JSON list of C-alpha atoms in Angstrom, two decimals:
[
{"chain": "N", "resi": 99, "resn": "VAL", "atom": "CA", "xyz": [126.38, 92.37, 85.52]},
{"chain": "N", "resi": 100, "resn": "THR", "atom": "CA", "xyz": [128.84, 92.00, 88.38]},
{"chain": "N", "resi": 101, "resn": "ASP", "atom": "CA", "xyz": [127.17, 89.03, 90.09]},
{"chain": "N", "resi": 102, "resn": "LEU", "atom": "CA", "xyz": [126.87, 85.93, 87.88]},
{"chain": "N", "resi": 103, "resn": "ASN", "atom": "CA", "xyz": [123.89, 84.81, 89.98]},
{"chain": "N", "resi": 104, "resn": "ASP", "atom": "CA", "xyz": [121.97, 87.68, 88.39]},
{"chain": "N", "resi": 105, "resn": "CYS", "atom": "CA", "xyz": [122.34, 85.93, 85.02]},
{"chain": "N", "resi": 106, "resn": "SER", "atom": "CA", "xyz": [120.04, 83.11, 86.18]},
{"chain": "N", "resi": 107, "resn": "ILE", "atom": "CA", "xyz": [116.94, 82.32, 84.17]},
{"chain": "N", "resi": 108, "resn": "ALA", "atom": "CA", "xyz": [113.63, 83.46, 85.65]},
{"chain": "N", "resi": 109, "resn": "LEU", "atom": "CA", "xyz": [110.54, 81.66, 84.44]},
{"chain": "N", "resi": 110, "resn": "ARG", "atom": "CA", "xyz": [106.85, 81.29, 85.09]},
{"chain": "N", "resi": 111, "resn": "ILE", "atom": "CA", "xyz": [105.21, 77.92, 84.55]},
{"chain": "N", "resi": 112, "resn": "GLU", "atom": "CA", "xyz": [101.45, 77.77, 84.07]},
{"chain": "N", "resi": 113, "resn": "CYS", "atom": "CA", "xyz": [99.18, 74.75, 84.08]},
{"chain": "N", "resi": 114, "resn": "GLY", "atom": "CA", "xyz": [95.53, 75.74, 84.09]},
{"chain": "N", "resi": 115, "resn": "ALA", "atom": "CA", "xyz": [94.92, 78.07, 87.02]},
{"chain": "N", "resi": 116, "resn": "THR", "atom": "CA", "xyz": [98.15, 76.97, 88.76]},
{"chain": "N", "resi": 117, "resn": "SER", "atom": "CA", "xyz": [101.38, 78.91, 88.27]},
{"chain": "N", "resi": 118, "resn": "VAL", "atom": "CA", "xyz": [104.92, 78.58, 89.58]},
{"chain": "N", "resi": 119, "resn": "PHE", "atom": "CA", "xyz": [107.58, 81.33, 89.58]},
{"chain": "N", "resi": 120, "resn": "VAL", "atom": "CA", "xyz": [111.22, 80.18, 89.61]},
{"chain": "N", "resi": 121, "resn": "ALA", "atom": "CA", "xyz": [114.11, 82.63, 89.39]},
{"chain": "N", "resi": 122, "resn": "GLY", "atom": "CA", "xyz": [117.30, 80.67, 89.96]},
{"chain": "N", "resi": 123, "resn": "ASP", "atom": "CA", "xyz": [119.88, 82.59, 91.98]},
{"chain": "N", "resi": 124, "resn": "ILE", "atom": "CA", "xyz": [118.90, 86.18, 91.16]},
{"chain": "N", "resi": 125, "resn": "THR", "atom": "CA", "xyz": [119.30, 88.86, 93.81]},
{"chain": "N", "resi": 126, "resn": "SER", "atom": "CA", "xyz": [116.80, 91.54, 94.78]},
{"chain": "N", "resi": 127, "resn": "LYS", "atom": "CA", "xyz": [118.51, 93.89, 92.27]},
{"chain": "N", "resi": 128, "resn": "VAL", "atom": "CA", "xyz": [117.21, 91.79, 89.36]},
{"chain": "N", "resi": 129, "resn": "GLU", "atom": "CA", "xyz": [113.90, 91.06, 91.12]},
{"chain": "N", "resi": 130, "resn": "LYS", "atom": "CA", "xyz": [113.26, 94.81, 91.25]},
{"chain": "N", "resi": 131, "resn": "ARG", "atom": "CA", "xyz": [114.20, 95.17, 87.59]},
{"chain": "N", "resi": 132, "resn": "LEU", "atom": "CA", "xyz": [111.66, 92.46, 86.66]},
{"chain": "N", "resi": 133, "resn": "LEU", "atom": "CA", "xyz": [109.05, 94.31, 88.71]},
{"chain": "N", "resi": 134, "resn": "GLU", "atom": "CA", "xyz": [109.87, 97.63, 87.00]},
{"chain": "N", "resi": 135, "resn": "GLN", "atom": "CA", "xyz": [109.43, 95.94, 83.61]},
{"chain": "N", "resi": 136, "resn": "GLY", "atom": "CA", "xyz": [106.01, 94.59, 84.60]},
{"chain": "N", "resi": 137, "resn": "LEU", "atom": "CA", "xyz": [107.14, 90.97, 84.28]},
{"chain": "N", "resi": 138, "resn": "ILE", "atom": "CA", "xyz": [105.90, 89.74, 87.67]},
{"chain": "N", "resi": 139, "resn": "GLU", "atom": "CA", "xyz": [102.37, 88.44, 88.20]},
{"chain": "N", "resi": 140, "resn": "PRO", "atom": "CA", "xyz": [100.76, 86.67, 91.17]},
{"chain": "N", "resi": 141, "resn": "CYS", "atom": "CA", "xyz": [101.55, 82.95, 91.35]},
{"chain": "N", "resi": 142, "resn": "THR", "atom": "CA", "xyz": [100.43, 79.85, 93.19]},
{"chain": "N", "resi": 143, "resn": "VAL", "atom": "CA", "xyz": [103.91, 78.65, 94.15]},
{"chain": "N", "resi": 144, "resn": "TYR", "atom": "CA", "xyz": [107.09, 80.68, 94.49]},
{"chain": "N", "resi": 145, "resn": "CYS", "atom": "CA", "xyz": [110.39, 78.79, 94.44]},
{"chain": "N", "resi": 146, "resn": "ALA", "atom": "CA", "xyz": [112.55, 81.12, 96.52]},
{"chain": "N", "resi": 147, "resn": "SER", "atom": "CA", "xyz": [115.42, 82.72, 94.65]},
{"chain": "N", "resi": 148, "resn": "HIS", "atom": "CA", "xyz": [119.00, 81.81, 95.56]},
{"chain": "N", "resi": 149, "resn": "HIS", "atom": "CA", "xyz": [118.10, 78.96, 97.94]},
{"chain": "N", "resi": 150, "resn": "GLY", "atom": "CA", "xyz": [116.36, 81.36, 100.32]},
{"chain": "N", "resi": 151, "resn": "SER", "atom": "CA", "xyz": [119.21, 83.82, 100.60]},
{"chain": "N", "resi": 152, "resn": "SER", "atom": "CA", "xyz": [118.43, 86.98, 102.56]},
{"chain": "N", "resi": 153, "resn": "LEU", "atom": "CA", "xyz": [119.71, 88.91, 99.50]},
{"chain": "N", "resi": 154, "resn": "SER", "atom": "CA", "xyz": [116.79, 87.65, 97.40]},
{"chain": "N", "resi": 155, "resn": "SER", "atom": "CA", "xyz": [112.99, 87.46, 97.63]},
{"chain": "N", "resi": 156, "resn": "CYS", "atom": "CA", "xyz": [112.62, 91.15, 98.46]},
{"chain": "N", "resi": 157, "resn": "ASP", "atom": "CA", "xyz": [109.45, 92.59, 99.99]},
{"chain": "N", "resi": 158, "resn": "GLU", "atom": "CA", "xyz": [108.32, 94.10, 96.68]},
{"chain": "N", "resi": 159, "resn": "LEU", "atom": "CA", "xyz": [108.62, 90.75, 94.89]},
{"chain": "N", "resi": 160, "resn": "LEU", "atom": "CA", "xyz": [106.71, 88.85, 97.57]},
{"chain": "N", "resi": 161, "resn": "ASP", "atom": "CA", "xyz": [103.97, 91.50, 97.57]},
{"chain": "N", "resi": 162, "resn": "ALA", "atom": "CA", "xyz": [103.62, 91.27, 93.78]},
{"chain": "N", "resi": 163, "resn": "LEU", "atom": "CA", "xyz": [103.73, 87.46, 93.62]},
{"chain": "N", "resi": 164, "resn": "ARG", "atom": "CA", "xyz": [101.31, 86.88, 96.53]},
{"chain": "N", "resi": 165, "resn": "PRO", "atom": "CA", "xyz": [102.12, 83.13, 96.48]},
{"chain": "N", "resi": 166, "resn": "GLN", "atom": "CA", "xyz": [99.97, 80.55, 98.21]},
{"chain": "N", "resi": 167, "resn": "TYR", "atom": "CA", "xyz": [103.11, 78.51, 98.95]},
{"chain": "N", "resi": 168, "resn": "CYS", "atom": "CA", "xyz": [106.86, 79.07, 98.98]},
{"chain": "N", "resi": 169, "resn": "CYS", "atom": "CA", "xyz": [109.35, 76.28, 98.31]},
{"chain": "N", "resi": 170, "resn": "ILE", "atom": "CA", "xyz": [112.96, 76.70, 99.39]},
{"chain": "N", "resi": 171, "resn": "SER", "atom": "CA", "xyz": [115.60, 74.38, 97.98]},
{"chain": "N", "resi": 172, "resn": "CYS", "atom": "CA", "xyz": [118.58, 74.31, 100.35]},
{"chain": "N", "resi": 173, "resn": "GLY", "atom": "CA", "xyz": [120.84, 71.69, 101.82]},
{"chain": "N", "resi": 174, "resn": "LYS", "atom": "CA", "xyz": [120.67, 70.64, 105.44]},
{"chain": "N", "resi": 175, "resn": "ASP", "atom": "CA", "xyz": [123.32, 72.42, 107.56]},
{"chain": "N", "resi": 176, "resn": "ASN", "atom": "CA", "xyz": [124.64, 74.23, 104.47]},
{"chain": "N", "resi": 177, "resn": "ASP", "atom": "CA", "xyz": [127.66, 76.56, 104.79]},
{"chain": "N", "resi": 178, "resn": "TYR", "atom": "CA", "xyz": [125.61, 79.58, 103.63]},
{"chain": "N", "resi": 179, "resn": "ASN", "atom": "CA", "xyz": [122.97, 79.31, 106.39]},
{"chain": "N", "resi": 180, "resn": "HIS", "atom": "CA", "xyz": [120.20, 79.23, 103.80]},
{"chain": "N", "resi": 181, "resn": "PRO", "atom": "CA", "xyz": [117.42, 80.02, 104.12]},
{"chain": "N", "resi": 182, "resn": "GLY", "atom": "CA", "xyz": [118.27, 83.37, 105.65]},
{"chain": "N", "resi": 183, "resn": "ASP", "atom": "CA", "xyz": [116.44, 84.64, 108.72]},
{"chain": "N", "resi": 184, "resn": "ALA", "atom": "CA", "xyz": [115.46, 87.85, 106.92]},
{"chain": "N", "resi": 185, "resn": "LEU", "atom": "CA", "xyz": [113.63, 85.89, 104.22]},
{"chain": "N", "resi": 186, "resn": "LEU", "atom": "CA", "xyz": [111.90, 83.65, 106.75]},
{"chain": "N", "resi": 187, "resn": "ARG", "atom": "CA", "xyz": [110.66, 86.77, 108.57]},
{"chain": "N", "resi": 188, "resn": "ARG", "atom": "CA", "xyz": [109.33, 88.23, 105.29]},
{"chain": "N", "resi": 189, "resn": "LEU", "atom": "CA", "xyz": [107.46, 84.99, 104.54]},
{"chain": "N", "resi": 190, "resn": "ASN", "atom": "CA", "xyz": [106.09, 84.69, 108.09]},
{"chain": "N", "resi": 191, "resn": "LYS", "atom": "CA", "xyz": [104.91, 88.31, 108.02]},
{"chain": "N", "resi": 192, "resn": "ARG", "atom": "CA", "xyz": [102.80, 87.45, 104.95]},
{"chain": "N", "resi": 193, "resn": "ARG", "atom": "CA", "xyz": [101.69, 84.09, 106.39]},
{"chain": "N", "resi": 194, "resn": "ILE", "atom": "CA", "xyz": [103.01, 82.22, 103.34]},
{"chain": "N", "resi": 195, "resn": "PRO", "atom": "CA", "xyz": [103.25, 78.48, 104.06]},
{"chain": "N", "resi": 196, "resn": "THR", "atom": "CA", "xyz": [106.81, 77.36, 103.39]},
{"chain": "N", "resi": 197, "resn": "LEU", "atom": "CA", "xyz": [108.25, 73.99, 102.42]},
{"chain": "N", "resi": 198, "resn": "ARG", "atom": "CA", "xyz": [112.01, 73.45, 102.74]},
{"chain": "N", "resi": 199, "resn": "THR", "atom": "CA", "xyz": [114.16, 70.68, 101.31]},
{"chain": "N", "resi": 200, "resn": "ASP", "atom": "CA", "xyz": [116.60, 70.90, 104.24]},
{"chain": "N", "resi": 201, "resn": "ARG", "atom": "CA", "xyz": [113.78, 69.84, 106.57]},
{"chain": "N", "resi": 202, "resn": "SER", "atom": "CA", "xyz": [111.47, 67.74, 104.40]},
{"chain": "N", "resi": 203, "resn": "GLY", "atom": "CA", "xyz": [113.59, 66.42, 101.55]},
{"chain": "N", "resi": 204, "resn": "THR", "atom": "CA", "xyz": [112.11, 66.35, 98.06]},
{"chain": "N", "resi": 205, "resn": "ILE", "atom": "CA", "xyz": [109.16, 68.65, 97.45]},
{"chain": "N", "resi": 206, "resn": "VAL", "atom": "CA", "xyz": [106.53, 67.48, 94.98]},
{"chain": "N", "resi": 207, "resn": "LEU", "atom": "CA", "xyz": [104.18, 69.97, 93.32]},
{"chain": "N", "resi": 208, "resn": "THR", "atom": "CA", "xyz": [100.97, 68.47, 91.97]},
{"chain": "N", "resi": 209, "resn": "PHE", "atom": "CA", "xyz": [99.29, 70.34, 89.16]},
{"chain": "N", "resi": 210, "resn": "PRO", "atom": "CA", "xyz": [95.55, 69.71, 89.36]},
{"chain": "N", "resi": 211, "resn": "GLY", "atom": "CA", "xyz": [93.02, 69.25, 86.65]},
{"chain": "N", "resi": 212, "resn": "GLU", "atom": "CA", "xyz": [90.73, 72.07, 85.52]},
{"chain": "N", "resi": 213, "resn": "GLY", "atom": "CA", "xyz": [88.78, 73.59, 88.40]},
{"chain": "N", "resi": 214, "resn": "GLN", "atom": "CA", "xyz": [90.81, 71.90, 91.15]},
{"chain": "N", "resi": 215, "resn": "GLU", "atom": "CA", "xyz": [93.20, 73.50, 93.66]},
{"chain": "N", "resi": 216, "resn": "ALA", "atom": "CA", "xyz": [96.96, 73.10, 93.59]},
{"chain": "N", "resi": 217, "resn": "ALA", "atom": "CA", "xyz": [98.81, 71.21, 96.29]},
{"chain": "N", "resi": 218, "resn": "ALA", "atom": "CA", "xyz": [102.38, 71.23, 97.51]},
{"chain": "N", "resi": 219, "resn": "ALA", "atom": "CA", "xyz": [103.73, 68.48, 99.72]},
{"chain": "N", "resi": 220, "resn": "ALA", "atom": "CA", "xyz": [107.06, 67.42, 101.06]}
]
């Protein structure tokens, strides 16, 4: 591995019918490897890889995840210009509602009881 970001932990959290996919700072190179290995399933919430970098959250990953929401953790006016415009276009194209910490602050995910729908709020 030449990029230490690609050593990030990727995990799926499930609580009843609600699921969250979090993949740290991985790039699309590792996202595609996870897809090839059959390790990606649809999720309720996707926490955008690498703070919304344009080098992550590739089309293939978003199509496989089919998230109901996307959360992007990035600092306001950050030096990296995260989230990247390319990612925002990919999310908009799929009409995925997006919550961003640079605009809304802390994002709280509420995991519902059995038979209830998930909610994400900033």
